PDB file of C-alpha atoms in Angstrom:
ATOM      1  CA  MET A 150     127.285 115.284 107.892  1.00 41.00           C
ATOM      2  CA  ALA A 151     129.804 115.292 110.707  1.00 43.00           C
ATOM      3  CA  SER A 152     132.713 112.939 110.286  1.00 41.00           C
ATOM      4  CA  LYS A 153     133.278 110.011 112.612  1.00 41.00           C
ATOM      5  CA  ARG A 154     136.532 111.566 113.762  1.00 41.00           C
ATOM      6  CA  ARG A 155     134.648 114.581 115.080  1.00 41.00           C
ATOM      7  CA  PHE A 156     133.048 112.379 117.713  1.00 38.00           C
ATOM      8  CA  GLY A 157     136.154 110.326 118.373  1.00 43.00           C
ATOM      9  CA  ILE A 158     134.742 107.273 116.598  1.00 42.00           C
ATOM     10  CA  GLY A 159     136.859 104.907 114.583  1.00 42.00           C
ATOM     11  CA  ALA A 160     139.862 104.341 116.809  1.00 43.00           C
ATOM     12  CA  LYS A 161     140.571 100.673 117.394  1.00 43.00           C
ATOM     13  CA  LYS A 162     139.648  99.624 120.895  1.00 45.00           C
ATOM     14  CA  ASN A 163     139.479  96.402 122.786  1.00 48.00           C
ATOM     15  CA  ARG A 164     135.760  95.541 122.849  1.00 43.00           C
ATOM     16  CA  ASN A 165     135.978  94.633 126.516  1.00 48.00           C
ATOM     17  CA  GLU A 166     137.762  97.852 127.438  1.00 57.00           C
ATOM     18  CA  ALA A 167     135.457 100.523 128.868  1.00 60.00           C
ATOM     19  CA  LEU A 168     135.848 104.094 127.651  1.00 62.00           C
ATOM     20  CA  PRO A 169     137.208 106.539 130.231  1.00 74.00           C
ATOM     21  CA  SER A 170     134.436 108.705 131.693  1.00 77.00           C
ATOM     22  CA  SER A 171     136.201 111.834 130.456  1.00 80.00           C
ATOM     23  CA  GLN A 172     136.035 110.543 126.884  1.00 79.00           C
ATOM     24  CA  VAL A 173     132.330 109.738 127.250  1.00 80.00           C
ATOM     25  CA  ASP A 174     131.749 113.274 128.529  1.00 84.00           C
ATOM     26  CA  ASP A 175     133.621 114.616 125.495  1.00 83.00           C
ATOM     27  CA  HIS A 176     131.367 112.589 123.173  1.00 80.00           C
ATOM     28  CA  ILE A 177     128.234 113.909 124.881  1.00 83.00           C
ATOM     29  CA  ALA A 178     129.481 117.484 124.686  1.00 84.00           C
ATOM     30  CA  ALA A 179     130.318 117.078 120.991  1.00 82.00           C
ATOM     31  CA  LEU A 180     126.869 115.655 120.228  1.00 81.00           C
ATOM     32  CA  ARG A 181     125.143 118.471 122.093  1.00 82.00           C
ATOM     33  CA  ALA A 182     127.180 121.021 120.180  1.00 81.00           C
ATOM     34  CA  PHE A 183     126.276 119.308 116.909  1.00 76.00           C
ATOM     35  CA  VAL A 184     122.541 119.389 117.714  1.00 73.00           C
ATOM     36  CA  GLN A 185     122.741 123.043 118.741  1.00 75.00           C
ATOM     37  CA  GLU A 186     124.629 123.933 115.570  1.00 74.00           C
ATOM     38  CA  HIS A 187     122.038 122.309 113.306  1.00 65.00           C
ATOM     39  CA  LYS A 188     118.939 123.008 115.377  1.00 64.00           C
ATOM     40  CA  ASN A 189     117.595 125.828 113.234  1.00 60.00           C
ATOM     41  CA  LYS A 190     118.988 124.801 109.869  1.00 58.00           C
ATOM     42  CA  ARG A 191     116.180 122.457 108.855  1.00 50.00           C
ATOM     43  CA  LYS A 192     112.729 123.970 108.856  1.00 50.00           C
ATOM     44  CA  PRO A 193     109.577 121.850 108.794  1.00 48.00           C
ATOM     45  CA  ALA A 194     108.297 121.262 105.272  1.00 46.00           C
ATOM     46  CA  ARG A 195     104.573 120.875 105.779  1.00 46.00           C
ATOM     47  CA  SER A 196     101.602 120.834 103.446  1.00 45.00           C
ATOM     48  CA  SER A 197      98.779 122.950 104.872  1.00 54.00           C
ATOM     49  CA  GLY A 198      99.630 121.833 108.397  1.00 69.00           C
ATOM     50  CA  LYS A 199      99.061 118.165 107.596  1.00 79.00           C
ATOM     51  CA  LEU A 200     100.700 115.318 109.455  1.00 83.00           C
ATOM     52  CA  ARG A 201     102.907 113.454 106.988  1.00 77.00           C
ATOM     53  CA  VAL A 202     103.053 109.658 107.290  1.00 79.00           C
ATOM     54  CA  PHE A 203     106.028 107.698 105.994  1.00 75.00           C
ATOM     55  CA  ALA A 204     105.665 103.932 106.374  1.00 71.00           C
ATOM     56  CA  ASP A 205     108.780 101.799 106.677  1.00 63.00           C
ATOM     57  CA  CYS A 206     107.954  98.165 105.785  1.00 58.00           C
ATOM     58  CA  ALA A 207     104.350  99.278 105.628  1.00 58.00           C
ATOM     59  CA  GLY A 208     102.521  95.963 106.033  1.00 69.00           C
ATOM     60  CA  ILE A 209      98.827  96.861 106.069  1.00 79.00           C
ATOM     61  CA  GLY A 210      99.353 100.491 107.070  1.00 83.00           C
ATOM     62  CA  SER A 211      98.370 100.060 110.717  1.00 88.00           C
ATOM     63  CA  GLU A 212      99.267 103.659 111.542  1.00 88.00           C
ATOM     64  CA  THR A 213      96.985 104.930 108.759  1.00 88.00           C
ATOM     65  CA  ILE A 214      94.089 102.785 109.989  1.00 91.00           C
ATOM     66  CA  ALA A 215      94.698 103.929 113.573  1.00 92.00           C
ATOM     67  CA  LEU A 216      94.767 107.622 112.653  1.00 91.00           C
ATOM     68  CA  GLY A 217      91.715 107.246 110.413  1.00 91.00           C
ATOM     69  CA  LEU A 218      89.705 105.580 113.167  1.00 92.00           C
ATOM     70  CA  LEU A 219      90.769 108.358 115.538  1.00 92.00           C
ATOM     71  CA  GLY A 220      89.115 110.877 113.225  1.00 89.00           C
ATOM     72  CA  PHE A 221      91.974 112.004 110.994  1.00 89.00           C
ATOM     73  CA  ARG A 222      90.810 112.843 107.464  1.00 86.00           C
ATOM     74  CA  GLU A 223      92.537 113.853 104.238  1.00 85.00           C
ATOM     75  CA  GLN A 224      92.774 117.450 105.451  1.00 84.00           C
ATOM     76  CA  ASP A 225      94.658 116.288 108.560  1.00 86.00           C
ATOM     77  CA  PHE A 226      97.253 113.851 107.211  1.00 85.00           C
ATOM     78  CA  GLU A 227      98.786 112.509 104.033  1.00 81.00           C
ATOM     79  CA  PHE A 228     100.858 109.525 102.977  1.00 79.00           C
ATOM     80  CA  VAL A 229     104.204 110.715 101.621  1.00 72.00           C
ATOM     81  CA  GLY A 230     105.958 107.445 100.935  1.00 71.00           C
ATOM     82  CA  GLY A 231     107.061 104.067 102.159  1.00 72.00           C
ATOM     83  CA  THR A 232     109.479 101.211 101.682  1.00 70.00           C
ATOM     84  CA  GLU A 233     107.048  98.366 101.052  1.00 71.00           C
ATOM     85  CA  ILE A 234     108.160  96.490  97.915  1.00 71.00           C
ATOM     86  CA  ASP A 235     105.812  93.500  98.169  1.00 77.00           C
ATOM     87  CA  SER A 236     103.217  93.980  95.411  1.00 79.00           C
ATOM     88  CA  THR A 237     100.551  92.072  97.346  1.00 85.00           C
ATOM     89  CA  LYS A 238     100.982  94.264 100.412  1.00 80.00           C
ATOM     90  CA  GLN A 239     100.912  97.305  98.135  1.00 79.00           C
ATOM     91  CA  CYS A 240      97.419  96.209  97.066  1.00 83.00           C
ATOM     92  CA  MET A 241      96.383  96.007 100.707  1.00 86.00           C
ATOM     93  CA  LEU A 242      97.779  99.501 101.295  1.00 82.00           C
ATOM     94  CA  GLN A 243      95.901 100.819  98.264  1.00 83.00           C
ATOM     95  CA  ALA A 244      92.658  99.496  99.736  1.00 88.00           C
ATOM     96  CA  VAL A 245      93.431 101.148 103.081  1.00 87.00           C
ATOM     97  CA  HIS A 246      94.371 104.472 101.464  1.00 84.00           C
ATOM     98  CA  LYS A 247      91.282 104.438  99.263  1.00 87.00           C
ATOM     99  CA  ALA A 248      89.047 103.768 102.262  1.00 89.00           C
ATOM    100  CA  PHE A 249      90.455 106.809 104.046  1.00 87.00           C
ATOM    101  CA  LYS A 250      90.576 108.908 100.844  1.00 85.00           C
ATOM    102  CA  LEU A 251      94.361 109.225 100.843  1.00 82.00           C
ATOM    103  CA  SER A 252      96.526 109.436  97.753  1.00 76.00           C
ATOM    104  CA  THR A 253      99.962 107.835  97.649  1.00 67.00           C
ATOM    105  CA  LYS A 254     102.838 110.199  96.911  1.00 51.00           C
ATOM    106  CA  LYS A 255     106.434 109.309  96.117  1.00 42.00           C
ATOM    107  CA  GLU A 256     108.275 112.074  97.844  1.00 39.00           C
ATOM    108  CA  GLN A 257     110.924 111.933 100.489  1.00 32.00           C
ATOM    109  CA  LEU A 258     110.094 112.531 104.088  1.00 30.00           C
ATOM    110  CA  GLN A 259     111.636 115.733 105.448  1.00 33.00           C
ATOM    111  CA  ARG A 260     112.333 115.066 109.090  1.00 35.00           C
ATOM    112  CA  ASP A 261     112.076 117.975 111.461  1.00 37.00           C
ATOM    113  CA  ILE A 262     112.947 116.328 114.746  1.00 35.00           C
ATOM    114  CA  PHE A 263     115.290 119.178 115.776  1.00 37.00           C
ATOM    115  CA  ASP A 264     112.589 121.800 115.255  1.00 40.00           C
ATOM    116  CA  ARG A 265     109.891 120.387 117.520  1.00 44.00           C
ATOM    117  CA  SER A 266     109.587 121.221 121.177  1.00 48.00           C
ATOM    118  CA  LEU A 267     107.422 119.123 123.460  1.00 47.00           C
ATOM    119  CA  GLU A 268     104.083 120.617 124.399  1.00 51.00           C
ATOM    120  CA  ILE A 269     103.425 118.098 127.158  1.00 60.00           C
ATOM    121  CA  ALA A 270     105.354 115.186 128.571  1.00 73.00           C
ATOM    122  CA  PHE A 271     104.637 111.893 126.833  1.00 81.00           C
ATOM    123  CA  ARG A 272     103.101 109.224 129.039  1.00 86.00           C
ATOM    124  CA  PHE A 273     102.086 105.735 128.078  1.00 90.00           C
ATOM    125  CA  PRO A 274      98.357 104.994 128.452  1.00 91.00           C
ATOM    126  CA  LYS A 275      97.141 103.015 131.429  1.00 92.00           C
ATOM    127  CA  PRO A 276      96.519  99.292 130.858  1.00 92.00           C
ATOM    128  CA  LEU A 277      92.964  98.205 130.104  1.00 91.00           C
ATOM    129  CA  LYS A 278      91.074  95.287 131.556  1.00 91.00           C
ATOM    130  CA  CYS A 279      91.517  92.301 129.266  1.00 89.00           C
ATOM    131  CA  PRO A 280      88.256  91.590 127.381  1.00 93.00           C
ATOM    132  CA  ARG A 281      86.830  88.094 126.994  1.00 95.00           C
ATOM    133  CA  LEU A 282      88.591  86.001 124.358  1.00 96.00           C
ATOM    134  CA  SER A 283      85.246  84.735 123.060  1.00 96.00           C
ATOM    135  CA  SER A 284      84.178  88.280 122.140  1.00 96.00           C
ATOM    136  CA  PHE A 285      86.822  88.318 119.384  1.00 97.00           C
ATOM    137  CA  LEU A 286      85.798  84.935 117.973  1.00 97.00           C
ATOM    138  CA  ASP A 287      82.767  83.807 115.995  1.00 97.00           C
ATOM    139  CA  THR A 288      82.119  81.062 118.536  1.00 96.00           C
ATOM    140  CA  GLY A 289      78.815  80.018 116.988  1.00 96.00           C
ATOM    141  CA  ARG A 290      80.449  78.981 113.724  1.00 96.00           C
ATOM    142  CA  ILE A 291      81.394  75.305 114.004  1.00 97.00           C
ATOM    143  CA  GLY A 292      83.626  73.486 111.532  1.00 97.00           C
ATOM    144  CA  ASN A 293      84.477  69.842 110.957  1.00 96.00           C
ATOM    145  CA  TYR A 294      88.269  69.938 111.039  1.00 96.00           C
ATOM    146  CA  LYS A 295      89.655  67.935 113.944  1.00 95.00           C
ATOM    147  CA  ALA A 296      93.344  68.749 114.199  1.00 95.00           C
ATOM    148  CA  ASP A 297      95.917  66.436 115.747  1.00 94.00           C
ATOM    149  CA  LEU A 298      96.248  67.794 119.286  1.00 95.00           C
ATOM    150  CA  ALA A 299      98.002  64.784 120.795  1.00 92.00           C
ATOM    151  CA  SER A 300     100.808  66.839 122.343  1.00 91.00           C
ATOM    152  CA  TYR A 301      98.305  69.370 123.725  1.00 93.00           C
ATOM    153  CA  GLU A 302      96.132  66.588 125.163  1.00 93.00           C
ATOM    154  CA  GLU A 303      99.165  64.977 126.765  1.00 91.00           C
ATOM    155  CA  ARG A 304     100.004  68.235 128.531  1.00 90.00           C
ATOM    156  CA  HIS A 305      96.571  69.687 129.246  1.00 91.00           C
ATOM    157  CA  GLY A 306      94.112  66.808 129.022  1.00 93.00           C
ATOM    158  CA  ALA A 307      91.203  66.061 126.701  1.00 93.00           C
ATOM    159  CA  SER A 308      89.184  68.929 128.200  1.00 94.00           C
ATOM    160  CA  ILE A 309      90.813  71.327 125.714  1.00 94.00           C
ATOM    161  CA  TRP A 310      88.221  70.202 123.150  1.00 96.00           C
ATOM    162  CA  ASN A 311      85.500  71.813 125.261  1.00 96.00           C
ATOM    163  CA  GLU A 312      87.293  75.076 126.055  1.00 96.00           C
ATOM    164  CA  THR A 313      87.280  78.375 124.160  1.00 96.00           C
ATOM    165  CA  LEU A 314      90.934  78.516 123.163  1.00 97.00           C
ATOM    166  CA  VAL A 315      93.213  79.632 120.359  1.00 97.00           C
ATOM    167  CA  LEU A 316      96.033  77.114 119.943  1.00 97.00           C
ATOM    168  CA  ASP A 317      99.218  77.524 117.943  1.00 95.00           C
ATOM    169  CA  ILE A 318      99.247  74.128 116.243  1.00 94.00           C
ATOM    170  CA  GLY A 319     102.174  75.095 114.042  1.00 90.00           C
ATOM    171  CA  ALA A 320     104.538  75.439 116.987  1.00 89.00           C
ATOM    172  CA  SER A 321     106.876  72.650 118.024  1.00 87.00           C
ATOM    173  CA  PRO A 322     105.637  70.524 120.972  1.00 84.00           C
ATOM    174  CA  SER A 323     107.977  72.253 123.424  1.00 82.00           C
ATOM    175  CA  TRP A 324     106.339  75.605 122.597  1.00 84.00           C
ATOM    176  CA  GLN A 325     102.734  74.407 122.548  1.00 86.00           C
ATOM    177  CA  SER A 326     101.093  75.992 125.561  1.00 87.00           C
ATOM    178  CA  LYS A 327      97.485  76.647 126.513  1.00 91.00           C
ATOM    179  CA  MET A 328      96.800  80.320 127.175  1.00 91.00           C
ATOM    180  CA  HIS A 329      93.725  80.933 129.317  1.00 90.00           C
ATOM    181  CA  GLY A 330      91.609  83.778 127.950  1.00 92.00           C
ATOM    182  CA  LEU A 331      94.346  84.958 125.596  1.00 94.00           C
ATOM    183  CA  CYS A 332      95.283  84.558 121.960  1.00 95.00           C
ATOM    184  CA  PRO A 333      98.883  83.522 121.238  1.00 94.00           C
ATOM    185  CA  CYS A 334     101.081  86.172 119.652  1.00 93.00           C
ATOM    186  CA  LEU A 335     100.016  86.444 116.013  1.00 95.00           C
ATOM    187  CA  ILE A 336     103.148  86.150 113.890  1.00 94.00           C
ATOM    188  CA  ARG A 337     103.513  86.476 110.136  1.00 93.00           C
ATOM    189  CA  THR A 338     104.625  82.924 109.366  1.00 94.00           C
ATOM    190  CA  ARG A 339     101.923  81.200 111.408  1.00 95.00           C
ATOM    191  CA  CYS A 340      99.170  83.534 110.228  1.00 95.00           C
ATOM    192  CA  LYS A 341     100.154  82.936 106.619  1.00 95.00           C
ATOM    193  CA  GLN A 342      99.979  79.187 107.282  1.00 94.00           C
ATOM    194  CA  LYS A 343      96.610  79.579 109.032  1.00 95.00           C
ATOM    195  CA  GLY A 344      98.200  77.753 111.934  1.00 95.00           C
ATOM    196  CA  TYR A 345      95.953  78.878 114.803  1.00 97.00           C
ATOM    197  CA  TYR A 346      93.231  76.440 115.818  1.00 97.00           C
ATOM    198  CA  LEU A 347      89.968  76.737 117.773  1.00 98.00           C
ATOM    199  CA  PRO A 348      89.417  73.264 119.316  1.00 97.00           C
ATOM    200  CA  LYS A 349      85.882  73.841 120.581  1.00 97.00           C
ATOM    201  CA  GLN A 350      84.795  75.188 117.187  1.00 97.00           C
ATOM    202  CA  ARG A 351      86.717  72.478 115.256  1.00 97.00           C
ATOM    203  CA  ARG A 352      88.173  75.008 112.814  1.00 98.00           C
ATOM    204  CA  LEU A 353      91.067  77.367 112.132  1.00 98.00           C
ATOM    205  CA  LEU A 354      91.208  81.031 113.072  1.00 97.00           C
ATOM    206  CA  ASP A 355      90.072  82.968 109.998  1.00 97.00           C
ATOM    207  CA  GLY A 356      91.017  86.306 108.466  1.00 97.00           C
ATOM    208  CA  VAL A 357      88.190  88.356 109.984  1.00 97.00           C
ATOM    209  CA  GLU A 358      88.982  87.088 113.491  1.00 97.00           C
ATOM    210  CA  CYS A 359      92.689  87.715 112.933  1.00 97.00           C
ATOM    211  CA  ALA A 360      91.878  91.276 111.847  1.00 96.00           C
ATOM    212  CA  ARG A 361      89.640  91.721 114.893  1.00 96.00           C
ATOM    213  CA  PHE A 362      92.483  90.760 117.231  1.00 96.00           C
ATOM    214  CA  GLN A 363      94.684  93.353 115.515  1.00 96.00           C
ATOM    215  CA  GLY A 364      92.047  96.091 115.734  1.00 95.00           C
ATOM    216  CA  VAL A 365      91.392  96.150 111.970  1.00 96.00           C
ATOM    217  CA  PRO A 366      87.747  96.699 110.919  1.00 96.00           C
ATOM    218  CA  ALA A 367      86.136  93.700 109.217  1.00 96.00           C
ATOM    219  CA  GLU A 368      84.929  95.866 106.328  1.00 95.00           C
ATOM    220  CA  LEU A 369      88.473  97.091 105.710  1.00 95.00           C
ATOM    221  CA  TYR A 370      89.685  93.486 105.765  1.00 96.00           C
ATOM    222  CA  ARG A 371      87.081  92.607 103.126  1.00 96.00           C
ATOM    223  CA  ARG A 372      88.193  95.515 100.946  1.00 95.00           C
ATOM    224  CA  MET A 373      91.807  94.360 101.171  1.00 95.00           C
ATOM    225  CA  LEU A 374      90.681  90.831 100.293  1.00 97.00           C
ATOM    226  CA  SER A 375      88.840  92.081  97.212  1.00 96.00           C
ATOM    227  CA  ASN A 376      91.775  94.211  96.097  1.00 95.00           C
ATOM    228  CA  VAL A 377      94.296  91.384  96.448  1.00 96.00           C
ATOM    229  CA  MET A 378      92.069  88.937  94.536  1.00 97.00           C
ATOM    230  CA  ARG A 379      91.560  91.416  91.681  1.00 95.00           C
ATOM    231  CA  LYS A 380      95.070  92.793  91.346  1.00 95.00           C
ATOM    232  CA  THR A 381      97.463  89.950  92.200  1.00 95.00           C
ATOM    233  CA  ASN A 382      97.940  86.304  91.327  1.00 96.00           C
ATOM    234  CA  HIS A 383      96.282  85.344  94.634  1.00 96.00           C
ATOM    235  CA  THR A 384      92.902  85.068  92.940  1.00 96.00           C
ATOM    236  CA  THR A 385      91.192  82.634  95.316  1.00 97.00           C
ATOM    237  CA  GLU A 386      89.673  83.770  98.589  1.00 96.00           C
ATOM    238  CA  GLU A 387      91.762  81.256 100.545  1.00 96.00           C
ATOM    239  CA  GLY A 388      95.003  82.352  98.889  1.00 96.00           C
ATOM    240  CA  ALA A 389      94.268  86.046  99.394  1.00 96.00           C
ATOM    241  CA  GLU A 390      93.169  85.413 102.984  1.00 97.00           C
ATOM    242  CA  LYS A 391      96.511  83.804 103.824  1.00 96.00           C
ATOM    243  CA  GLN A 392      98.409  86.758 102.361  1.00 96.00           C
ATOM    244  CA  ILE A 393      96.399  89.262 104.378  1.00 96.00           C
ATOM    245  CA  MET A 394      96.640  87.207 107.557  1.00 96.00           C
ATOM    246  CA  GLY A 395     100.408  87.096 107.063  1.00 95.00           C
ATOM    247  CA  ALA A 396     100.468  90.877 106.717  1.00 94.00           C
ATOM    248  CA  LEU A 397      98.303  91.232 109.831  1.00 95.00           C
ATOM    249  CA  GLY A 398     100.747  89.074 111.760  1.00 93.00           C
ATOM    250  CA  ASP A 399     103.576  91.275 110.491  1.00 90.00           C
ATOM    251  CA  SER A 400     101.888  94.534 111.501  1.00 90.00           C
ATOM    252  CA  MET A 401     101.546  96.533 114.670  1.00 90.00           C
ATOM    253  CA  SER A 402      98.161  96.263 116.350  1.00 93.00           C
ATOM    254  CA  VAL A 403      95.906  99.148 115.371  1.00 94.00           C
ATOM    255  CA  ASN A 404      94.409  99.320 118.860  1.00 93.00           C
ATOM    256  CA  VAL A 405      97.876  99.796 120.381  1.00 93.00           C
ATOM    257  CA  LEU A 406      98.723 102.549 117.902  1.00 94.00           C
ATOM    258  CA  MET A 407      95.396 104.270 118.538  1.00 95.00           C
ATOM    259  CA  ARG A 408      96.311 104.564 122.216  1.00 95.00           C
ATOM    260  CA  ILE A 409      99.955 105.604 121.798  1.00 93.00           C
ATOM    261  CA  LEU A 410      99.914 107.849 118.709  1.00 93.00           C
ATOM    262  CA  PRO A 411      97.546 110.510 120.120  1.00 92.00           C
ATOM    263  CA  ARG A 412      99.759 110.948 123.176  1.00 91.00           C
ATOM    264  CA  ALA A 413     102.910 111.097 121.072  1.00 89.00           C
ATOM    265  CA  LEU A 414     101.366 113.605 118.649  1.00 88.00           C
ATOM    266  CA  LYS A 415     100.029 115.719 121.497  1.00 85.00           C
ATOM    267  CA  ALA A 416     103.455 115.764 123.136  1.00 82.00           C
ATOM    268  CA  ALA A 417     105.054 116.833 119.847  1.00 79.00           C
ATOM    269  CA  SER A 418     102.442 119.568 119.218  1.00 78.00           C
ATOM    270  CA  LEU A 419     101.166 117.700 116.163  1.00 83.00           C
ATOM    271  CA  TRP A 420      97.624 116.839 117.245  1.00 86.00           C
ATOM    272  CA  PRO A 421      95.145 118.722 114.972  1.00 86.00           C
ATOM    273  CA  ALA A 422      93.343 121.516 116.787  1.00 82.00           C
ATOM    274  CA  SER A 423      90.128 120.559 114.977  1.00 85.00           C
ATOM    275  CA  LEU A 424      90.061 117.087 116.565  1.00 87.00           C
ATOM    276  CA  LYS A 425      89.013 116.253 120.088  1.00 88.00           C
ATOM    277  CA  PHE A 426      91.774 114.452 121.951  1.00 88.00           C
ATOM    278  CA  LYS A 427      90.371 111.035 122.820  1.00 88.00           C
ATOM    279  CA  ASP A 428      91.129 107.438 123.712  1.00 93.00           C
ATOM    280  CA  PRO A 429      88.161 105.414 122.426  1.00 94.00           C
ATOM    281  CA  TRP A 430      89.665 102.138 123.647  1.00 95.00           C
ATOM    282  CA  ALA A 431      89.599 103.377 127.231  1.00 94.00           C
ATOM    283  CA  GLU A 432      86.032 104.636 126.845  1.00 91.00           C
ATOM    284  CA  SER A 433      84.399 101.575 125.250  1.00 92.00           C
ATOM    285  CA  SER A 434      82.988  98.515 126.993  1.00 89.00           C
ATOM    286  CA  ASP A 435      82.893  96.394 123.803  1.00 93.00           C
ATOM    287  CA  LEU A 436      86.462  96.395 122.530  1.00 93.00           C
ATOM    288  CA  ALA A 437      86.066  93.531 120.050  1.00 94.00           C
ATOM    289  CA  SER A 438      83.675  95.495 117.826  1.00 95.00           C
ATOM    290  CA  LEU A 439      85.072  98.980 118.461  1.00 95.00           C
ATOM    291  CA  SER A 440      87.065  99.251 115.215  1.00 95.00           C
ATOM    292  CA  ASP A 441      84.022  98.121 113.220  1.00 96.00           C
ATOM    293  CA  ARG A 442      81.818 100.734 114.883  1.00 95.00           C
ATOM    294  CA  LEU A 443      84.372 103.519 114.407  1.00 94.00           C
ATOM    295  CA  PHE A 444      84.821 102.630 110.743  1.00 94.00           C
ATOM    296  CA  GLU A 445      81.077 102.471 110.142  1.00 93.00           C
ATOM    297  CA  ALA A 446      80.538 105.825 111.852  1.00 90.00           C
ATOM    298  CA  ALA A 447      83.349 107.472 109.905  1.00 85.00           C
ATOM    299  CA  PHE A 448      82.260 106.210 106.491  1.00 77.00           C
ATOM    300  CA  ARG A 449      78.533 105.671 106.907  1.00 69.00           C
ATOM    301  CA  ASP A 450      77.756 107.602 103.719  1.00 56.00           C
ATOM    302  CA  ASP A 451      80.408 105.951 101.511  1.00 55.00           C
TER     303      ASP A 451
END
């Protein structure tokens, strides 16, 4: 590894003092020389041309779910390691890996960033039309829990009880806002508390709906639920549900990854030749059930 001195790093400088442009140019030149020097020293270590997935703070393994729903199978990718130390989340990951027939290996990831040239320029996907909020919710299921919405009523009126909304009732009053046609950002703490409320349905947002918002198939959610209840001390459905909802709130949305990963892999020449390049989220008219349909189609015979 190059020393800090090689790049002129380490000298004491006033934090408010800008570096001379000549010194910046020297740094850039040194970095370019370093990359060129090491460019061909590290060869890709691949297993039968498979894409190797290393998950840092794995959560529920959103990238694995996304790739699996895009058509990747065990011959196309493998899990080579991760940094998730939470035993409950490990159970969720085991359920995900088992569903997609992946084995977990404890080997180090061999990065080959210097050895890959871009096949095409990476471009972010075009935005999609926002689907109806109600399509992600089981609106016909009515509960009997009437939460204290005094601060919401004061701001938005009593009509909120008749609107299809998802409210963050765990937020402080100054952050309690009504989002028309949108779900508030699902965060780990609030999901784990089950702190999102559906006023018209008189109940809390549940695990299946939370998974649906994150693009996770309901069947995969149920498998994670079963695994957590069997293998951890969260043996009740409610306790396991809170753990999984917390992990969902801590994870990247599968639908986002399914739109970005194919373009990134294509640009890096890593998209399997056997798979058709596709963007199912741009092609479907029913986005709320898309993950369920993709999962069912992929594992219909399991």
